Short mmCIF file of C-alpha atoms and ligand atoms in Angstrom, two decimals:
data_model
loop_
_atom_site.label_atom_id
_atom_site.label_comp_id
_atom_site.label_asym_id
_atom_site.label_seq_id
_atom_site.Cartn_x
_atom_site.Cartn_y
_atom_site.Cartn_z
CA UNK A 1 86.28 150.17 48.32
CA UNK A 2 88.75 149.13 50.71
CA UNK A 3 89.29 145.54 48.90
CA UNK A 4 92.64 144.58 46.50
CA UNK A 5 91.05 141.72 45.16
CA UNK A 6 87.34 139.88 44.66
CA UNK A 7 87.41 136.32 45.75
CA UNK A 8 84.02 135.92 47.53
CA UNK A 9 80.39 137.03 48.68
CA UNK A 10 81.49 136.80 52.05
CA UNK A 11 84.27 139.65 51.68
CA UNK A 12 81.56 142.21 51.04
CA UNK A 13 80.16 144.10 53.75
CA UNK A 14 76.49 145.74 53.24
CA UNK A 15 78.61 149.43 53.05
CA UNK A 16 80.52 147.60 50.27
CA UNK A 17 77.66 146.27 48.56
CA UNK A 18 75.49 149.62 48.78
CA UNK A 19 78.60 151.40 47.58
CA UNK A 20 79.16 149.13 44.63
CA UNK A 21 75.52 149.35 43.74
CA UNK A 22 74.84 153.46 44.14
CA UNK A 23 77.88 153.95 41.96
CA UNK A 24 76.44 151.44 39.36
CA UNK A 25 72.63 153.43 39.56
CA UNK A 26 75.31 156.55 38.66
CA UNK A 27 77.03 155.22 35.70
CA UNK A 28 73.41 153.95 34.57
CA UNK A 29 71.97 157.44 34.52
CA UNK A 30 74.79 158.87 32.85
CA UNK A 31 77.93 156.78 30.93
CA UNK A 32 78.80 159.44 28.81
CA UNK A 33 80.14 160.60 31.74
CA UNK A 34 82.66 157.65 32.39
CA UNK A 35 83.58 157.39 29.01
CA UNK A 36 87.75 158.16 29.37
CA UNK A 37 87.83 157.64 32.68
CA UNK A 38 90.05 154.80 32.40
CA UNK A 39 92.16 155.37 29.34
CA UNK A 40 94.68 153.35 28.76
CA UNK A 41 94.38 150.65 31.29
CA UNK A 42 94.16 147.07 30.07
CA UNK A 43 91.49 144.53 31.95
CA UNK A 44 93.63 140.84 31.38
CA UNK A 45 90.48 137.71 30.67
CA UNK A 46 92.00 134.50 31.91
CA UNK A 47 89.05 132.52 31.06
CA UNK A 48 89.51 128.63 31.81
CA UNK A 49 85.76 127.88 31.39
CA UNK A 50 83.28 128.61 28.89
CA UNK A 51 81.46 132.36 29.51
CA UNK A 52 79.08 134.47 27.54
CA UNK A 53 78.07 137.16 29.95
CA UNK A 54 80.67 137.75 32.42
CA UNK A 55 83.44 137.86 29.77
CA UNK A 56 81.42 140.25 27.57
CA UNK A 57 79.91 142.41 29.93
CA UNK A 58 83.56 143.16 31.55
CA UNK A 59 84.82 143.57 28.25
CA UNK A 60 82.03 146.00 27.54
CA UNK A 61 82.92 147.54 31.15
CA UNK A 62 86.39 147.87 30.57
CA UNK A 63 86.13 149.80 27.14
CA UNK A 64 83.19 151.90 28.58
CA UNK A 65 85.05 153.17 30.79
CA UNK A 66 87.99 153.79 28.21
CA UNK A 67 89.81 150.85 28.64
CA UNK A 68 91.08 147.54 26.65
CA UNK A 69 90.92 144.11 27.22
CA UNK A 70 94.15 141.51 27.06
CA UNK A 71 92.40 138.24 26.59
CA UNK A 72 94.12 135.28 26.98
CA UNK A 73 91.85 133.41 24.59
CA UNK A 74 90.89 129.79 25.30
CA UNK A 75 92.69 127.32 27.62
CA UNK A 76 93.70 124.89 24.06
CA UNK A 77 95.66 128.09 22.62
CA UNK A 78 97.91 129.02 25.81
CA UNK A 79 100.16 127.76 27.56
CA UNK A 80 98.34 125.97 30.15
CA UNK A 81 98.57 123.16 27.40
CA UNK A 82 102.20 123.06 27.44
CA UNK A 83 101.68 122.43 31.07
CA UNK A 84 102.02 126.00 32.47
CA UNK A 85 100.65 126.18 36.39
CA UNK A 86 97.87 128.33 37.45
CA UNK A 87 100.64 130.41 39.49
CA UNK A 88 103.09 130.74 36.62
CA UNK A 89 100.18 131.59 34.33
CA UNK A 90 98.62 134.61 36.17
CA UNK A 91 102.05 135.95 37.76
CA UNK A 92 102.99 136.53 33.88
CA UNK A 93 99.50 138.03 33.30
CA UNK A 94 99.70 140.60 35.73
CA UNK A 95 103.24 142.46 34.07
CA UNK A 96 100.51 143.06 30.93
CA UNK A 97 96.79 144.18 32.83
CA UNK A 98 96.03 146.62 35.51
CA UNK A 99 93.41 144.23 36.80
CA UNK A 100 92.62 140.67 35.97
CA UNK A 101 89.36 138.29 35.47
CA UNK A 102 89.64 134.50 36.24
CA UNK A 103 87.17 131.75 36.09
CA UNK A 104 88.52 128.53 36.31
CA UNK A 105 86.56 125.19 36.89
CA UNK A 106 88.44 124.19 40.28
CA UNK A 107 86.81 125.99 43.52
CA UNK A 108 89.72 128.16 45.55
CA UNK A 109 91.62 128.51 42.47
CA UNK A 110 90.65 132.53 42.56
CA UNK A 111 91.99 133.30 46.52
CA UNK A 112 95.13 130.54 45.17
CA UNK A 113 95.99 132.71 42.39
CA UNK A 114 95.19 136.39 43.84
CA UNK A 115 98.05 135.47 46.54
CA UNK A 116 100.65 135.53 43.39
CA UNK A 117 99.11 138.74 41.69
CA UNK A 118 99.26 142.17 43.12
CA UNK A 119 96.93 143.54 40.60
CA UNK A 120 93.55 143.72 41.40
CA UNK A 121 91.67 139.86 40.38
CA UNK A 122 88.36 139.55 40.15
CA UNK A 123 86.72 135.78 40.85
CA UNK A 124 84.03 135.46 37.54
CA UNK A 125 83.78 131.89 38.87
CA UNK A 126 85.54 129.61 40.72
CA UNK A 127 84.18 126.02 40.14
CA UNK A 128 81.32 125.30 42.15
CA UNK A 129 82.52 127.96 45.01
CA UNK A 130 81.84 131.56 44.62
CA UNK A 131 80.72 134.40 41.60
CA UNK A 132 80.88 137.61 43.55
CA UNK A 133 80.46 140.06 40.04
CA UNK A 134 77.35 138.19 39.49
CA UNK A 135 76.05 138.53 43.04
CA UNK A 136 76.51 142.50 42.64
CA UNK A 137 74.66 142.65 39.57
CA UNK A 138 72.22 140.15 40.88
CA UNK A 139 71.63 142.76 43.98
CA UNK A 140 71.44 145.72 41.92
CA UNK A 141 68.72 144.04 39.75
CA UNK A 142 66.73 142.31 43.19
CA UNK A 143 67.12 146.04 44.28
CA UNK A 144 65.59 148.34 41.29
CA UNK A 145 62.88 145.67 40.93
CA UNK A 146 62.23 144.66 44.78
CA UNK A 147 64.39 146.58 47.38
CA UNK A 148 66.79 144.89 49.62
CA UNK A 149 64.83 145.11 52.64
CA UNK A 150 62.28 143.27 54.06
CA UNK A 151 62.53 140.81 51.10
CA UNK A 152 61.49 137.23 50.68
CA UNK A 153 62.89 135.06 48.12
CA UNK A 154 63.18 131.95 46.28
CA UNK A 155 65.88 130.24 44.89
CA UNK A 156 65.35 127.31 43.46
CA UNK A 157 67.49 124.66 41.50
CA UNK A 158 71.07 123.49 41.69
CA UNK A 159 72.07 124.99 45.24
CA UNK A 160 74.77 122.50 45.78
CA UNK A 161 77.04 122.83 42.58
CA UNK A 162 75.57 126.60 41.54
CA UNK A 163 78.39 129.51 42.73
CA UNK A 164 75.64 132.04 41.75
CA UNK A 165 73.80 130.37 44.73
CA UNK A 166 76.24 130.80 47.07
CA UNK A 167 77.66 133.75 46.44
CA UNK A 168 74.18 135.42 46.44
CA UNK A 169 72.63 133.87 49.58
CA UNK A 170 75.47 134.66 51.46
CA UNK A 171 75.57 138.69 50.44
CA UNK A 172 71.90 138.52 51.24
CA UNK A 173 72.38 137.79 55.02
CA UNK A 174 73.55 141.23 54.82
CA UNK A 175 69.76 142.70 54.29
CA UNK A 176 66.42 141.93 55.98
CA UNK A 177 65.87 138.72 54.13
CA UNK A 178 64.01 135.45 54.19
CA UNK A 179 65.48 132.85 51.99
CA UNK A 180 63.87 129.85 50.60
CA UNK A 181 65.96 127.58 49.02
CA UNK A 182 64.18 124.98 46.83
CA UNK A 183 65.81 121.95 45.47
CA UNK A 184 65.77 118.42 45.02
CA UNK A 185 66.99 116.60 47.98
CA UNK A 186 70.11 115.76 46.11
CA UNK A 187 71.08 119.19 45.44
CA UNK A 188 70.73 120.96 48.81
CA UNK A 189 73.07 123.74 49.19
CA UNK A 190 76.47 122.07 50.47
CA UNK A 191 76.87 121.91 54.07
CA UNK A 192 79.24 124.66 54.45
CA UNK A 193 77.35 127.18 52.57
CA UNK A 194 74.62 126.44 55.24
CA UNK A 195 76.80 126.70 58.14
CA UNK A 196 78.07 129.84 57.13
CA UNK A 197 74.67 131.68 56.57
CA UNK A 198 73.64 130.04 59.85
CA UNK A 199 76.34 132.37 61.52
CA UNK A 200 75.28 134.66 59.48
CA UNK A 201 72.36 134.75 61.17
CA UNK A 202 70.04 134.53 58.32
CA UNK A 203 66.40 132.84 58.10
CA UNK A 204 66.81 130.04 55.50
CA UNK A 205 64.48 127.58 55.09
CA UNK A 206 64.45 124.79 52.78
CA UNK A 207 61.43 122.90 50.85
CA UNK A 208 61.51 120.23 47.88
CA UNK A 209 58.54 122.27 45.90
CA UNK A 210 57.92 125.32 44.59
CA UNK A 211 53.99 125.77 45.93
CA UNK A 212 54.70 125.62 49.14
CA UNK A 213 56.14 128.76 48.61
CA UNK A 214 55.62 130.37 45.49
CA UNK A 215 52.94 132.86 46.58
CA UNK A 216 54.98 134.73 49.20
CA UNK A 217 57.98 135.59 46.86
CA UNK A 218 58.97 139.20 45.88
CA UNK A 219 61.28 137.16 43.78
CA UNK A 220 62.30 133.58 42.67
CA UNK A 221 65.91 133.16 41.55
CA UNK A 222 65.92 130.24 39.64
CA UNK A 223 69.31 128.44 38.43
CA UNK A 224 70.37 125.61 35.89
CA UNK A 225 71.06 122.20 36.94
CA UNK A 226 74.85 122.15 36.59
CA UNK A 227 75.71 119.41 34.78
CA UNK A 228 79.53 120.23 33.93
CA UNK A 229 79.87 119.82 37.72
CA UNK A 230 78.16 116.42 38.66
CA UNK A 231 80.52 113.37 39.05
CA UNK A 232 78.62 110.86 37.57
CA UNK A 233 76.27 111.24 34.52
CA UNK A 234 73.31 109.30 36.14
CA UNK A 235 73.00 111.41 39.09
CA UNK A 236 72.35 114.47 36.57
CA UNK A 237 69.92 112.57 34.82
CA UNK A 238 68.04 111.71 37.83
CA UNK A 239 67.45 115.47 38.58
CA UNK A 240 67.52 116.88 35.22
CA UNK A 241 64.03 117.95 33.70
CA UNK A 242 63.04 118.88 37.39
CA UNK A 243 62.07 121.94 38.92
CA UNK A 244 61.25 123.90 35.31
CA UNK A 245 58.54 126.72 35.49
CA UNK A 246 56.18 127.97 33.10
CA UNK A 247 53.92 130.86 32.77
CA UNK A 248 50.72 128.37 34.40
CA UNK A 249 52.85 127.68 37.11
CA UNK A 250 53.25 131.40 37.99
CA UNK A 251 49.31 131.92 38.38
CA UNK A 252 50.16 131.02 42.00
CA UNK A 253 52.28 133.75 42.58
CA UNK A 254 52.17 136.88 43.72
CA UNK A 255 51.89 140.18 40.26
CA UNK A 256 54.68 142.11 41.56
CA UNK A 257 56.91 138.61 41.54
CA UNK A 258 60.24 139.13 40.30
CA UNK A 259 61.67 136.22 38.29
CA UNK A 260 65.19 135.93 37.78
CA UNK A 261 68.24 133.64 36.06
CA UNK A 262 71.96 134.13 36.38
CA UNK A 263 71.67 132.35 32.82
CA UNK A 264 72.02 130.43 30.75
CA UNK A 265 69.02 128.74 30.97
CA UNK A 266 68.78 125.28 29.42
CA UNK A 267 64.95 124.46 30.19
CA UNK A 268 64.14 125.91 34.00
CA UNK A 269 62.31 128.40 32.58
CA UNK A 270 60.04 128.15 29.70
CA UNK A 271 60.03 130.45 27.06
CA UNK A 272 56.32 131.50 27.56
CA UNK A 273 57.60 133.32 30.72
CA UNK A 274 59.33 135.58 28.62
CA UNK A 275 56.51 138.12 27.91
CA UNK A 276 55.24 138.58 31.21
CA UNK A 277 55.54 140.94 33.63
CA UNK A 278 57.39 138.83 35.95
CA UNK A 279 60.75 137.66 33.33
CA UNK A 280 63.59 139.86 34.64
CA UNK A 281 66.48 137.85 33.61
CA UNK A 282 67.32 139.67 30.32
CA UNK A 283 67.46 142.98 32.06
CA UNK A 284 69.66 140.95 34.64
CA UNK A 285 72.21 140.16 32.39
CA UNK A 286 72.57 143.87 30.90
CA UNK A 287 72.83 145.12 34.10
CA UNK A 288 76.01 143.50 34.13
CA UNK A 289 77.79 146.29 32.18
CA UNK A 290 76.86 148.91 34.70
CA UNK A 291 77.22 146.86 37.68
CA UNK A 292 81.01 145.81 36.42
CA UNK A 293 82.11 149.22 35.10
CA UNK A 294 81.30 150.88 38.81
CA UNK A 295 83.56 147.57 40.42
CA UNK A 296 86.42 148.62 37.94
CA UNK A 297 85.65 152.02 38.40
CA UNK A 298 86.08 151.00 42.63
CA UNK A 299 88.88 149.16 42.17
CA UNK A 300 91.54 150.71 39.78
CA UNK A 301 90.50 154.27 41.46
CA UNK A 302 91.73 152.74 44.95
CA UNK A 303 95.26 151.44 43.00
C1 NCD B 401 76.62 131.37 35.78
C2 NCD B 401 77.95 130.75 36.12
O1 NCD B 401 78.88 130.76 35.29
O2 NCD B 401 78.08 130.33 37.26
N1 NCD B 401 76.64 132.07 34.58
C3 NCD B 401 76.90 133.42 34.60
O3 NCD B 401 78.00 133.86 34.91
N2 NCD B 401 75.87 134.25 34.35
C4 NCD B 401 75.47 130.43 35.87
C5 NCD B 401 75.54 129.11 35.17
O4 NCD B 401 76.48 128.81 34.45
O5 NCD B 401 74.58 128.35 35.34
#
């Protein structure tokens, strides 16, 4: 891994991605075998937005592979209340950590902050920009379930405020891949994210319902409207509600379909998916722990 720090999607090259992934499959098969790897180093949390998953899974990375966290705890209890700056805050951060996590709500606030840091920082969310951890897990599981090659997906929801959605559709024009992107017309993927997997090269194509492509999908990624990020409280409740599946509405598709969900899930996904073959998002998230521990594993090796 040739990379100091993980800002975006787009850094990753398919050998970085495959590399990331085979070392994950590794530590799957056998984490005994990491266990004290990294003794002793510290993995500093600089949370500035509500997390469930990413925070827990790279704690659970971390101290698999022998490690500790340093959490900074939530934004009311530091001193980002007393007015601290984002700079300030993680050029302090980085004396106590080997490596650092951020998520904070504004978008470019990870690349802002990793020029201060010489430590290795990790973006677990940048507003509505990019989540490049969650893409690699998101690979690994589209991978064991589907392969990377020769795919066709669906991902359907909030493409123009969901990071998940860019970050993944972007490390997917790395692999032989037809993406559908499915949306209300109000929540197209932003215009940049479009002109970048045009370069890309990739085969996108976009539709306002599911049908018209539901039976051709090897899987359907399907996200939560996010309404933390919408300006104004009417435009979320004009879209809210929409674009929810149920186990009826999968009849359509194909048996082998692969349904994922970065989570949480509010109400995209009824619960009467979750005992069919298809409901992969539970095995998703776990795959976090394994997918984060080989990153770590990448990351503080190449220190
Ligand atoms: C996602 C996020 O934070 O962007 N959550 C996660 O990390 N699994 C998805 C979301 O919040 O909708």
């Amino acid at each position: 891994m040739r990379h100091e720090h993980i800002i975006s999607a787009k850094q990753l090259s398919r050998a970085d991605i495959e590399e990331v992934l085979d070392h994950a499959a590794e530590i799957a098969a056998d984490p005994e075998a990491y266990a004290d790897r990294h003794a002793g180093k510290l993995l500093g949390l600089l949370f500035f937005e509500p997390s469930t998953r990413t925070k827990m899974s790279f704690t659970a990375a971390i101290k698999r592979l022998g490690g500790d966290i340093v959490d900074m705890g939530p934004v009311e209890y530091s001193s980002v209340k007393k007015g601290e700056s984002l700079a300030d805050t993680v050029r302090v951060v980085e004396g106590y950590a080997d490596a650092l996590v951020m998520r904070h709500p504004s978008e470019g606030s990870a690349q802002m902050a990793s020029e201060f840091v010489d430590v290795p920082l990790l973006n677990g969310g940048d507003g509505a920009g990019q989540h490049p951890t969650q893409t690699l897990l998101d690979l690994y599981t589209i991978r064991e379930n589907a392969g990377l090659d020769d795919l066709t997906i669906g991902i359907m929801g909030d493409l123009k405020y969901g990071r998940t959605v860019h970050s993944l559709a972007h490390a997917l024009t790395n692999f032989d891949v037809h993406q559908h992107f499915i949306s209300p017309e109000s929540l197209q993927l932003p215009r940049s994210v479009r002109y970048d997997l045009h370069e890309e090269g990739a085969t996108i194509r976009e539709h306002t319902a599911l049908e018209e492509v539901l039976s051709s999908l090897d899987v359907l990624y399907v996200t939560r409207i996010q309404e933390e990020r919408f300006p104004d409280e009417n435009e979320y409740r004009e879209v809210a509600g929409e674009y929810q599946i149920d186990a009826g509405a999968l009849e359509a598709a194909s048996d082998d379909l692969t349904v994922m969900h970065p989570l949480p899930r509010v109400d995209e996904i009824d619960h009467d998916v979750d005992d069919t073959e298809y409901a992969t998002f539970f095995e998703q998230a776990h795959n976090g722990v394994p997918v984060r521990m080989a990153l770590l594993d990448l990351l503080l090796e190449g220190q």
